[in-house]
XYZ file of C-alpha atoms in Angstrom:
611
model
C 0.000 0.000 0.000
C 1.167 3.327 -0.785
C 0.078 7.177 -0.158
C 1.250 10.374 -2.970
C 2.070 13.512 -1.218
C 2.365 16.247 -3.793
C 3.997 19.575 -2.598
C 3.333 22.544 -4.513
C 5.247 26.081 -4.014
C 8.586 27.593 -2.885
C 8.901 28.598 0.696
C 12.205 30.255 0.271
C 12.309 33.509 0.949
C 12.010 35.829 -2.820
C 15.027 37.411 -2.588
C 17.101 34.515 -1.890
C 15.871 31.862 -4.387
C 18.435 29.359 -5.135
C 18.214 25.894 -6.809
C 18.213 23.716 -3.681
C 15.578 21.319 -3.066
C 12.344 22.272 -1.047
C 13.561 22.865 2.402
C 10.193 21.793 4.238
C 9.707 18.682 2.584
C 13.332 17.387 2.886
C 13.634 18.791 6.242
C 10.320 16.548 7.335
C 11.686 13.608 4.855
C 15.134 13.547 7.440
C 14.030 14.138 10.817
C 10.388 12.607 11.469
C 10.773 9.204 13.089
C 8.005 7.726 11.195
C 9.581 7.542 7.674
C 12.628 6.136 6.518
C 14.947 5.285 3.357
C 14.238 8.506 1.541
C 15.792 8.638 -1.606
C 15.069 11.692 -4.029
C 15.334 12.797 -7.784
C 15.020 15.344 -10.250
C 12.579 14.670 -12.654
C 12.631 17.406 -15.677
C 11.011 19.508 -17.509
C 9.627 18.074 -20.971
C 9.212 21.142 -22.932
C 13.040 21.405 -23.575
C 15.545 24.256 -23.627
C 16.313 24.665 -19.941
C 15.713 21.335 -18.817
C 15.850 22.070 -15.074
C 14.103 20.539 -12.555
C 10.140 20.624 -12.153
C 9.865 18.430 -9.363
C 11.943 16.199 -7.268
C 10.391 13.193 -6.310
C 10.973 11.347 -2.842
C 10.216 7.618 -1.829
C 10.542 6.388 1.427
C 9.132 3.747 3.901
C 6.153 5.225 6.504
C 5.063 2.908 9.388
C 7.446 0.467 8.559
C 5.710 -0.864 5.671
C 3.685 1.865 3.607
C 5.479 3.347 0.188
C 5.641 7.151 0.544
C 5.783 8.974 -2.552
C 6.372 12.650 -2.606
C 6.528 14.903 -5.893
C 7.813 18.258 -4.872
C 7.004 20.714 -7.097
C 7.928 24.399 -6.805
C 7.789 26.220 -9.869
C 4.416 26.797 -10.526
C 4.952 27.171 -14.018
C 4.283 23.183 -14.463
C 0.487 24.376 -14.902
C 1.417 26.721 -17.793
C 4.333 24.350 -19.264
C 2.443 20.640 -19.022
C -0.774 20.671 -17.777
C -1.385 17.575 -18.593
C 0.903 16.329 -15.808
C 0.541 18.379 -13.117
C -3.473 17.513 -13.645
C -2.364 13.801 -12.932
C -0.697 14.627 -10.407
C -3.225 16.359 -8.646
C -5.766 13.851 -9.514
C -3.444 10.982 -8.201
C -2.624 12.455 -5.064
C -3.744 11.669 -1.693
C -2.323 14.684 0.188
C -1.612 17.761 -1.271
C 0.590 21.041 0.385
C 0.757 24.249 -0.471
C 4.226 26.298 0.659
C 4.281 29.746 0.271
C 6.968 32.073 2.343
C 5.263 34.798 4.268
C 7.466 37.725 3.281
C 6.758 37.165 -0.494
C 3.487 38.829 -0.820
C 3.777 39.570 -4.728
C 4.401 35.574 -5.046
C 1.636 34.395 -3.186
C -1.272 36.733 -4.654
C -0.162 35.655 -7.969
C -0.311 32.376 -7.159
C -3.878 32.888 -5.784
C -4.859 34.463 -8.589
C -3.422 32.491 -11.192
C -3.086 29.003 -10.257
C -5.648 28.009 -7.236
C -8.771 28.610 -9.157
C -6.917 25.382 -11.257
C -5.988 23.254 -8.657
C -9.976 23.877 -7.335
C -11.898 22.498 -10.346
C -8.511 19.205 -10.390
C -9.877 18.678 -6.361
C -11.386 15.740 -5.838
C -12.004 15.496 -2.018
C -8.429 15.605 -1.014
C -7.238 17.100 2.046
C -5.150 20.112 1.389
C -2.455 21.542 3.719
C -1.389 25.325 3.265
C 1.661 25.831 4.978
C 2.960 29.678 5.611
C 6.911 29.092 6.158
C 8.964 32.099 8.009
C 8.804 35.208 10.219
C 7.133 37.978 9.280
C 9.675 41.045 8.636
C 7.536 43.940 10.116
C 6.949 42.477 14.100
C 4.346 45.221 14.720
C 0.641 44.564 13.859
C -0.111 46.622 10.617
C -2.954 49.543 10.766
C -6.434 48.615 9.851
C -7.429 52.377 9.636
C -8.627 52.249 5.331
C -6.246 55.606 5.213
C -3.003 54.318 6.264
C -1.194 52.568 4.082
C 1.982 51.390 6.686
C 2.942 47.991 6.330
C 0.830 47.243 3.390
C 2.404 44.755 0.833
C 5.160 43.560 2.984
C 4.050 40.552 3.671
C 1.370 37.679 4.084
C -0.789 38.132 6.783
C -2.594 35.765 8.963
C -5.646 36.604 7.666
C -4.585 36.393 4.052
C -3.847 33.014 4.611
C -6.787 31.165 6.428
C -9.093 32.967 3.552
C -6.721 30.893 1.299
C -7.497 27.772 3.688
C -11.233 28.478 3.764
C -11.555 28.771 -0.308
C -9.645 25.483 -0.557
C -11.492 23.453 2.633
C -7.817 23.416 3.432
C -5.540 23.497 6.972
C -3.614 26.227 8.265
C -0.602 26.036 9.282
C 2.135 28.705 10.296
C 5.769 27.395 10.287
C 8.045 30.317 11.591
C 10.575 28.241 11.276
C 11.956 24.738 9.896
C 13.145 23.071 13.358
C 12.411 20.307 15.240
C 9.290 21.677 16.580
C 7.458 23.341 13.686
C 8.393 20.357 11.178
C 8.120 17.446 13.622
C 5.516 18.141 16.171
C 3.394 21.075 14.246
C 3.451 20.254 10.177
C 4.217 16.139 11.097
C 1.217 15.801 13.452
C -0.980 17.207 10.863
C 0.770 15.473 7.723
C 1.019 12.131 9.680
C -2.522 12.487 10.257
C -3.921 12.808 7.251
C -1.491 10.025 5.960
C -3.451 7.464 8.728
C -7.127 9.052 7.638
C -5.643 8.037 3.345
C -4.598 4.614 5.261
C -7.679 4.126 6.617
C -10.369 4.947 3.100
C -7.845 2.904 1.134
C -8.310 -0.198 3.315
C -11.851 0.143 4.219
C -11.885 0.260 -0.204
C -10.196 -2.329 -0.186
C -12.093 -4.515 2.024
C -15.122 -3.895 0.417
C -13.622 -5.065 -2.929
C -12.478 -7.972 -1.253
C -15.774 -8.912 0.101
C -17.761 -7.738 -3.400
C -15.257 -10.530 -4.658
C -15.521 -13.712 -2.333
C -18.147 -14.126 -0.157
C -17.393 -15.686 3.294
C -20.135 -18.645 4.802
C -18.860 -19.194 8.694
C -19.270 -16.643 11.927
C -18.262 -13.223 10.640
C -16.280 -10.795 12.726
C -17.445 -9.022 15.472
C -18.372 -5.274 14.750
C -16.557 -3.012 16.966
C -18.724 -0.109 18.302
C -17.986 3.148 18.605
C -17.010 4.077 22.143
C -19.635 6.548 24.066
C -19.565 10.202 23.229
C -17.533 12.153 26.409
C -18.984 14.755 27.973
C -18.760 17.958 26.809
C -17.585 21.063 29.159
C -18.601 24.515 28.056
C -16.202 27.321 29.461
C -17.401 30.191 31.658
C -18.077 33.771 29.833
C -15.369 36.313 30.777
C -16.340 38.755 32.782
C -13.171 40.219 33.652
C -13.880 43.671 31.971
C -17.271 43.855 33.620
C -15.285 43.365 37.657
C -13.018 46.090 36.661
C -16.119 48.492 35.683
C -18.252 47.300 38.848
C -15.267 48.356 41.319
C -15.496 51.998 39.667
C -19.008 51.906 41.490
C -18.880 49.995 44.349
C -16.582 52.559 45.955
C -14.393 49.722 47.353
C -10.625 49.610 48.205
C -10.550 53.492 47.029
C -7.089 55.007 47.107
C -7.243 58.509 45.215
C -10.214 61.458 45.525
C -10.158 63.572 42.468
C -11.296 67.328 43.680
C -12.583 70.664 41.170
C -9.897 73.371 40.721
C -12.863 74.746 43.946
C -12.134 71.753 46.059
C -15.568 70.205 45.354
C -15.236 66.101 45.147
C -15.547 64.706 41.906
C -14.999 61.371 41.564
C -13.377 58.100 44.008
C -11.022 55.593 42.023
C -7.646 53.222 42.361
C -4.518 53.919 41.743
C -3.816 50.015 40.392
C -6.559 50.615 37.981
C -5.127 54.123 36.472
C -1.743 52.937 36.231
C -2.312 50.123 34.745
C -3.351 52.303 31.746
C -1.839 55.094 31.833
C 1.919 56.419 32.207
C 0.305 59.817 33.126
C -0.846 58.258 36.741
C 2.459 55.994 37.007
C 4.087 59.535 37.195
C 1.670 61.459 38.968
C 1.729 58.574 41.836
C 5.526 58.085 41.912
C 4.991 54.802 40.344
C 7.470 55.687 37.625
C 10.266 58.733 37.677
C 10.368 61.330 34.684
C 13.654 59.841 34.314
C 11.729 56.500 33.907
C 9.455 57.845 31.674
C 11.094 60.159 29.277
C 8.880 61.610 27.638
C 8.160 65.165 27.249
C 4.481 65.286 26.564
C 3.422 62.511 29.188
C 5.300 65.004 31.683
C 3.753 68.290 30.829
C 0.258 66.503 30.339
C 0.683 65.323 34.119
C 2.009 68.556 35.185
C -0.817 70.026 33.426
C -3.931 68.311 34.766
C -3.129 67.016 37.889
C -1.398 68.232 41.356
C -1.537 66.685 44.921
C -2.848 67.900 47.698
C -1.344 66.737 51.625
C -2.714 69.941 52.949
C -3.895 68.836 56.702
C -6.185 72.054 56.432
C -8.188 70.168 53.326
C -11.858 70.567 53.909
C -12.744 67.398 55.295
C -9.533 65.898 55.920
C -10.331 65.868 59.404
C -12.816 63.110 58.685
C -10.968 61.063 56.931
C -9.305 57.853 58.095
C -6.120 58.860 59.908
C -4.421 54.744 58.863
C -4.165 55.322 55.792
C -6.351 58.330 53.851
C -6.784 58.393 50.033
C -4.586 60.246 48.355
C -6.008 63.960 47.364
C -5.503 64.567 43.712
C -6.743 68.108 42.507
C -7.716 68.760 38.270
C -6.906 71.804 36.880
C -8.549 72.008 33.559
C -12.242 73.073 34.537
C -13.517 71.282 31.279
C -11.168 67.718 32.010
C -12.749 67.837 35.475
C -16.764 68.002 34.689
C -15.915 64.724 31.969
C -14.035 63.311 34.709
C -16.410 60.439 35.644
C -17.146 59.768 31.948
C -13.641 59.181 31.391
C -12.960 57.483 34.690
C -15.536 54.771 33.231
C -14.162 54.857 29.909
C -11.088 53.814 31.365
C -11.813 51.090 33.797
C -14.358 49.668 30.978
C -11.419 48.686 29.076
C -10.678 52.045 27.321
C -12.054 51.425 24.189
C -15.381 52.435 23.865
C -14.400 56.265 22.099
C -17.507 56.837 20.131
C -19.544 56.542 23.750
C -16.859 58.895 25.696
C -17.439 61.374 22.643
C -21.267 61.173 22.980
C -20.741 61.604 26.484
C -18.476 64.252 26.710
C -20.657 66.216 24.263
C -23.797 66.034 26.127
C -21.305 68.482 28.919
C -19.393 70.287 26.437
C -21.999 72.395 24.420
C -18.305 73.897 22.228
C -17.165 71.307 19.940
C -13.277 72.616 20.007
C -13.862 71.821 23.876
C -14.974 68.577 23.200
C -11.524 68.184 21.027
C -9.687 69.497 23.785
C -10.737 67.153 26.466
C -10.686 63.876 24.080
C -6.865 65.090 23.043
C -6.330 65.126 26.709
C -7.464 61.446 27.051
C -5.327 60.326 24.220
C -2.448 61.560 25.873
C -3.367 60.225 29.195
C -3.367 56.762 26.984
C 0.078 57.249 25.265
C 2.677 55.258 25.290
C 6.256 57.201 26.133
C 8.432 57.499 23.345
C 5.791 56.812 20.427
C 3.629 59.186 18.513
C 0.001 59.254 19.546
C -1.349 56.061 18.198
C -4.848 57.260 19.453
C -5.399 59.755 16.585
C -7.860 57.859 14.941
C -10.705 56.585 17.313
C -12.417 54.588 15.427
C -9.821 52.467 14.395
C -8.529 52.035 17.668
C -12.693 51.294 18.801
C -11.929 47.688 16.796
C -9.302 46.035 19.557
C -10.446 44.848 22.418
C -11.049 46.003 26.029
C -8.961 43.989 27.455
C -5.856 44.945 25.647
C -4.757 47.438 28.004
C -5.567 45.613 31.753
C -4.264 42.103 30.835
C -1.297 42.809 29.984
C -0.688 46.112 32.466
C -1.621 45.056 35.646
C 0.617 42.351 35.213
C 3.745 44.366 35.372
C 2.409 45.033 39.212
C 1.687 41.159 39.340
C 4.010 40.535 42.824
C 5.480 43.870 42.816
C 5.536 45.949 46.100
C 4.244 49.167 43.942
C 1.000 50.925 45.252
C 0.910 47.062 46.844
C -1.629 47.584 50.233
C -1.655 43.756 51.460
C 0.976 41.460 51.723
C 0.233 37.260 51.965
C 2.316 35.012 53.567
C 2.892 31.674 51.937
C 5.631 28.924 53.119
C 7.844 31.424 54.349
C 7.840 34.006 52.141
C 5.687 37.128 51.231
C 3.431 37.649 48.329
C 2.412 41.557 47.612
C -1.335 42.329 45.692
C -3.719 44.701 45.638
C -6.428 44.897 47.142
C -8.674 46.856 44.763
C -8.268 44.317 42.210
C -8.250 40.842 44.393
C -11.994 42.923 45.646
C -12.875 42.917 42.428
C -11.937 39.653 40.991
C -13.130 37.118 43.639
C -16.243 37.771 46.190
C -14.478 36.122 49.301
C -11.981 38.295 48.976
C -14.256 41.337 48.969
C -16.232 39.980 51.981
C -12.502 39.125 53.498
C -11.871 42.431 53.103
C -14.791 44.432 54.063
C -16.576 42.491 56.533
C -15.788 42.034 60.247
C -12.712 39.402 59.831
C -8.908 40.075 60.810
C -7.790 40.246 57.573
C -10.215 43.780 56.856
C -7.789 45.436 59.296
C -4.234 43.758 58.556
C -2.059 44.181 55.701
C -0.058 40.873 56.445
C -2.450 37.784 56.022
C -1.354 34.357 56.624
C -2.516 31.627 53.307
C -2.275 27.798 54.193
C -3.041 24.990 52.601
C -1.484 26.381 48.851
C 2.001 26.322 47.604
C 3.337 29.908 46.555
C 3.418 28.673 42.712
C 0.223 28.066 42.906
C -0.946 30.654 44.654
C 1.088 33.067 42.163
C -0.811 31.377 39.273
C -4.079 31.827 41.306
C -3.111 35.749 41.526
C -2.261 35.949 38.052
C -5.416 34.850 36.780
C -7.255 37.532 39.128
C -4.804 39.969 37.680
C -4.696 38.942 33.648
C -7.987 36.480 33.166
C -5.548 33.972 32.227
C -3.409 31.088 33.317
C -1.237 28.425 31.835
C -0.509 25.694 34.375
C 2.647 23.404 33.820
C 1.197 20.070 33.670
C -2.222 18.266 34.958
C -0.924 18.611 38.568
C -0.482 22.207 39.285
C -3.641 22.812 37.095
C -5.130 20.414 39.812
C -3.820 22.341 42.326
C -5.387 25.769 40.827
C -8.547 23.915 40.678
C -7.971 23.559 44.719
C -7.555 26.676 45.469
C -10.400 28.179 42.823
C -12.795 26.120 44.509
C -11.202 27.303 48.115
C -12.438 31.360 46.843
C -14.753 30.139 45.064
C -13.515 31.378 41.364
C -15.885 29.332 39.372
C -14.489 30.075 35.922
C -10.675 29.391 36.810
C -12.040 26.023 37.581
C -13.372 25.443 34.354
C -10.240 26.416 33.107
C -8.426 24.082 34.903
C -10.923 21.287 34.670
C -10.507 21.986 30.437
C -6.709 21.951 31.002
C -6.858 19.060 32.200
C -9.217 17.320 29.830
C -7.221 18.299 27.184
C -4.116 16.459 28.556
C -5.207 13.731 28.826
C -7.513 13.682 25.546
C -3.867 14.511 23.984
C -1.713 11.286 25.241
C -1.459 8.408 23.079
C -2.892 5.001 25.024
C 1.038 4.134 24.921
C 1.884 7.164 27.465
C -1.348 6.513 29.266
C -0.537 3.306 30.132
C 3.274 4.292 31.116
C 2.579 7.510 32.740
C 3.070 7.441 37.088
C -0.148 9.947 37.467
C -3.005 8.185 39.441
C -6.102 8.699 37.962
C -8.294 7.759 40.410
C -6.803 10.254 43.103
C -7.066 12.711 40.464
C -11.088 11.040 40.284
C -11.243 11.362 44.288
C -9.898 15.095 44.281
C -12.563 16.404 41.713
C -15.254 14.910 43.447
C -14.102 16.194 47.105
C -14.051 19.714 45.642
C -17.047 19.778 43.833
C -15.731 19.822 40.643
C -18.891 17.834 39.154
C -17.938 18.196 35.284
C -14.453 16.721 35.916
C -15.541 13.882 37.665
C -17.670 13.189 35.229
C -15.630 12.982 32.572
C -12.771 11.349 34.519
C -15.339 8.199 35.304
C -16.090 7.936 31.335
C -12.285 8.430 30.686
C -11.462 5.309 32.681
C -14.443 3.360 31.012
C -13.448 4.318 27.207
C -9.893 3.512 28.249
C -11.047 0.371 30.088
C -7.733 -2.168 29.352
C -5.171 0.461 29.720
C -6.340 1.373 33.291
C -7.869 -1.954 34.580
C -4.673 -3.286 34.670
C -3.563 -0.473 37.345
C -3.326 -1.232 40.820
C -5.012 2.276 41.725
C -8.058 0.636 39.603
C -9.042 -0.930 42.724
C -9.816 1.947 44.711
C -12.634 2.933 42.466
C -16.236 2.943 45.391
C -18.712 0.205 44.108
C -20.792 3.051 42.643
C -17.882 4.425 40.512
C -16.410 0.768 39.766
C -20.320 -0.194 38.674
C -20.527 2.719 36.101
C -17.239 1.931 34.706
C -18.530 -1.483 34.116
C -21.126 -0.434 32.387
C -19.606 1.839 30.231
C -16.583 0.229 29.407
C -15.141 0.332 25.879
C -14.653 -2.749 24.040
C -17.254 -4.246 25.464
C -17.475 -7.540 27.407
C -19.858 -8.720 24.740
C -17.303 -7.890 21.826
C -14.389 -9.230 23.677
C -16.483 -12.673 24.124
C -17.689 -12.765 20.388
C -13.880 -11.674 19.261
C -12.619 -14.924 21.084
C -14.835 -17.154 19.688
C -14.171 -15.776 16.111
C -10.799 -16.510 16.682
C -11.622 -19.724 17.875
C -13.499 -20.693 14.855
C -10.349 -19.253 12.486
C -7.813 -21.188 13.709
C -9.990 -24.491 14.026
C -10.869 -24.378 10.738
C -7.400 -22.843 9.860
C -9.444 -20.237 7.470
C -7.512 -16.981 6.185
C -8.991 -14.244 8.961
C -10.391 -11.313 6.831
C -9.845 -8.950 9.393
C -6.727 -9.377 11.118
């Protein structure tokens, strides 16, 4: 049995072309462990003069036994020069892939244009592999305002290339390089698996030839049946964005009163939350230095708009708390100052939403060159130091999303003693946070903190029970809405400590970590690997992690010969060892019936047409 990989395209980079062979399929042809004996050669061009190559062609040996036959093919002028070869090539292939190098834009949309309405009407149901080989020149994301033409033309984008994939029914695949991981693990897994799925159609063709041809009187084979369906786990919503916003009005945790150029209060808010947006308030708090900074404009913007105020005489600074007071922050610009709570929720929204800060700013601001004024005043606020304002346009800054400015700020404060108001103390060692945010991110850390407990009053609080990694990873997840455990253990021990505050959705995301794991190991490494399932089993159920254990039960039944044969097996309760039973994949029925079939072959000494 054999499978025909044909490769079309040059990933080489344009201005570099030389006359070595393809370097992706070579590079796969040497180093995956699956194939072996490759030997190549350069078939040529029939149409004369130049007689260089149109395609080398490969063989080698896959899964021991299986011909592999790859014609590699980059000059696309084969469909100009011979079409009636490169049509039988296409039409005898099993796998086809597409190579294009992402820096050769000019290339590729002639290619598109030219040649893969051709190799559409030559498809005939075969899976098709685009692969998108190198690193993008130009590291920045281009503009997607329609008047700026930066970056345009350079290159292949992303997007450019999964519209190829969708016209095709094709997969996408970006290699940014030709290593062991991109051409193994990455282009392999997919290649490999597509070469098992042409394995399979060929032999299930070929067995119903076979049985078209000769019919068979005794006990047929046993029908195998499909294991059960697992269940599925739906993640949790976000609603990151929408805990940053509530805190704005739940007047919790406030650190900084902005007052009128009259000394009238304005507005309550955190210093955590402006920083993490804005270089303007890293200055204006001491966060950062101006030497830190260096910028001109973010300076004289601060010095501008803002001053502080440690005045004991401050109206009302009598009443407030004498521990630790909010920090008195006056505006200067009259016009800044009445938007002040528009913009404060603009910001800890996500800073985004411009067209609604312009509607609301307007609905003050009767002048429209005031309006101007105040939303140039928020773009600066917003800049980054040493760039030009990237904020010019609104509307094309409206498209990205909220939470491009909080997950990835407030994790520069992520165990930092800055503006830091509560310290934890894990195995020895001290963990700074905020307490604004952690208020904001998980409820029993808001009642924790603002109901009659010790920890409302202390600033060093005691954790047990949790490692400091995890407890880091729990913290970044309250600070970024994200985490990426190292294996199925420490997701398992996030999943402790979620279900300890009470952080419903960084269970699911553990719980799906998990799943995924495991759905991802071969039954080889399942069978080899030192992890006990059943503790893992044990510790989902004690901690009410319902859709794990769930799953967990049905992942021991579908894998029922790999982990009967554990000793840990036999811990399963009578109710849990009862619905394994049950559901157990193959089947004791199928198992029975297979041994009598194979009774009945080797009695009779009949060729088997199944094994």
């Amino acid at each position: 049995m054999s499978i025909h990989i044909v490769a079309l395209g040059n990933e080489g980079d344009a201005f570099h072309q030389d006359s070595r062979p393809s370097g992706l399929i070579r590079a796969y042809l040497g180093r995956s462990p699956l194939v072996s004996g490759d030997e190549s050669s350069l078939l040529l061009s029939a149409s004369g003069a130049a007689a260089r190559p149109v395609f080398t062609e490969y063989q080698a040996s896959a899964f021991g036994n299986v011909k592999l036959v790859v014609h590699d093919c980059p000059v696309w002028d084969i469909f100009d020069s011979d079409w009636y070869t490169s049509r039988n090539l296409i039409g005898g292939a099993d796998i086809i892939v597409i190579k294009y190098n992402v820096n050769d834009k000019f290339s590729f949309h002639e290619v598109k244009d030219n040649y893969i309405p051709v190799i559409k009407r030559a498809l005939n149901s075969v899976p098709v592999i685009i692969a998108a080989v190198g690193t993008r020149q130009n590291e920045e994301l281009p503009c997607t305002c329609p008047l700026c033409t930066s970056d345009r033309g350079s290159c292949v984008s992303t997007t450019e290339g999964i519209q190829l994939a969708k016209e095709l029914g094709a997969t996408y695949l970006e290699l940014h390089s030709l290593d062991d991981f991109y051409i193994g693990k990455y282009f392999g897994g997919v290649l490999e698996y597509f070469m098992i799925q042409a394995l399979n159609q060929k032999t299930s063709e070929k067995m119903k030839r076979r049985k078209m041809s000769s019919s068979f009187h005794g006990i047929r084979p046993p029908q195998l049946e499909q294991p059960e369906k697992m269940p599925v786990l739906k993640a949790e919503a976000s609603h990151y964005n929408a805990d940053l916003n509530n805190l704005l009005f739940c007047c919790q945790c406030v650190d900084v009163v902005f007052y009128s150029p009259d000394l009238k209060e304005v507005a309550e808010a955190h210093k955590i939350v402006l920083c993490a947006v804005s270089h303007v308030f890293m200055l204006l708090f001491s966060v950062k230095s101006p030497a830190d900074i260096q910028d001109s404009s973010i300076i004289q913007t601060t010095q501008d708009l803002f001053t502080i105020n440690r005045d004991p005489a401050f109206p009302g600074a009598s009443q407030e708390s004498l521990g630790n007071p909010p920090l008195r922050v006056i505006v200067k610009d009259a016009f800044f100052c009445s938007c002040l709570s528009d913009i404060l929720r603009f910001i800890y929204s996500g800073a985004f939403q411009w067209e609604e800060l312009e509607d609301d700013i307007r609905k003050k601001l009767k002048d429209s060159g005031d309006v101007s004024n105040v939303i140039e005043k928020v773009k600066c606020i917003l800049k980054t130091p040493g760039k030009f304002n990237c904020l010019r346009n609104c509307k094309t800054y409206q498209a990205r999303k909220p939470l491009w400015f909080y997950n990835t700020s407030l994790k520069f404060f992520l165990n930092k003693p800055m503006l830091a108001d509560v310290v934890f103390e894990i195995q020895g060692t001290t963990v700074p946070a905020h307490r604004a945010i952690l208020v904001a991110r998980c409820e029993v850390m808001a009642a924790m903190f603002n109901g009659n407990y010790m920890e409302a009053k202390s600033v060093l609080i005691p954790v047990y029970g949790v490692s400091k990694e995890t407890f880091l990873s729990f913290l970044e997840y309250l600070y970024t809405d994200s985490c990426c455990p190292a294996g199925i253990f420490q997701a398992m021990c996030l999943l402790i400590c979620a279900e300890m505050y009470q952080v419903s959705r960084l269970q699911h995301i553990c719980e799906l970590f998990i799943i995924t794991q495991l759905q991802s190991m071969p039954s080889r490494e399942l069978a080899s690997m030192n992890l006990d399932i059943v503790d893992l089993l044990k510790k989902a159920k004690f901690h009410h992690s319902d859709c794990l254990s769930t799953w967990l039960l049905h992942f021991i039944a579908t894998n029922y010969l790999i982990f009967s044969q554990k000793p840990e097996f036999q811990d399963l309760s009578v109710e849990e060892r009862s619905f394994v039973e049950k559901h157990r994949w193959p089947s004791t029925m199928y198992l029975k019936q297979l041994a009598e079939y194979r009774k009945y072959i080797h009695s009779r000494k009949c060729r088997c047409l199944v094994m």
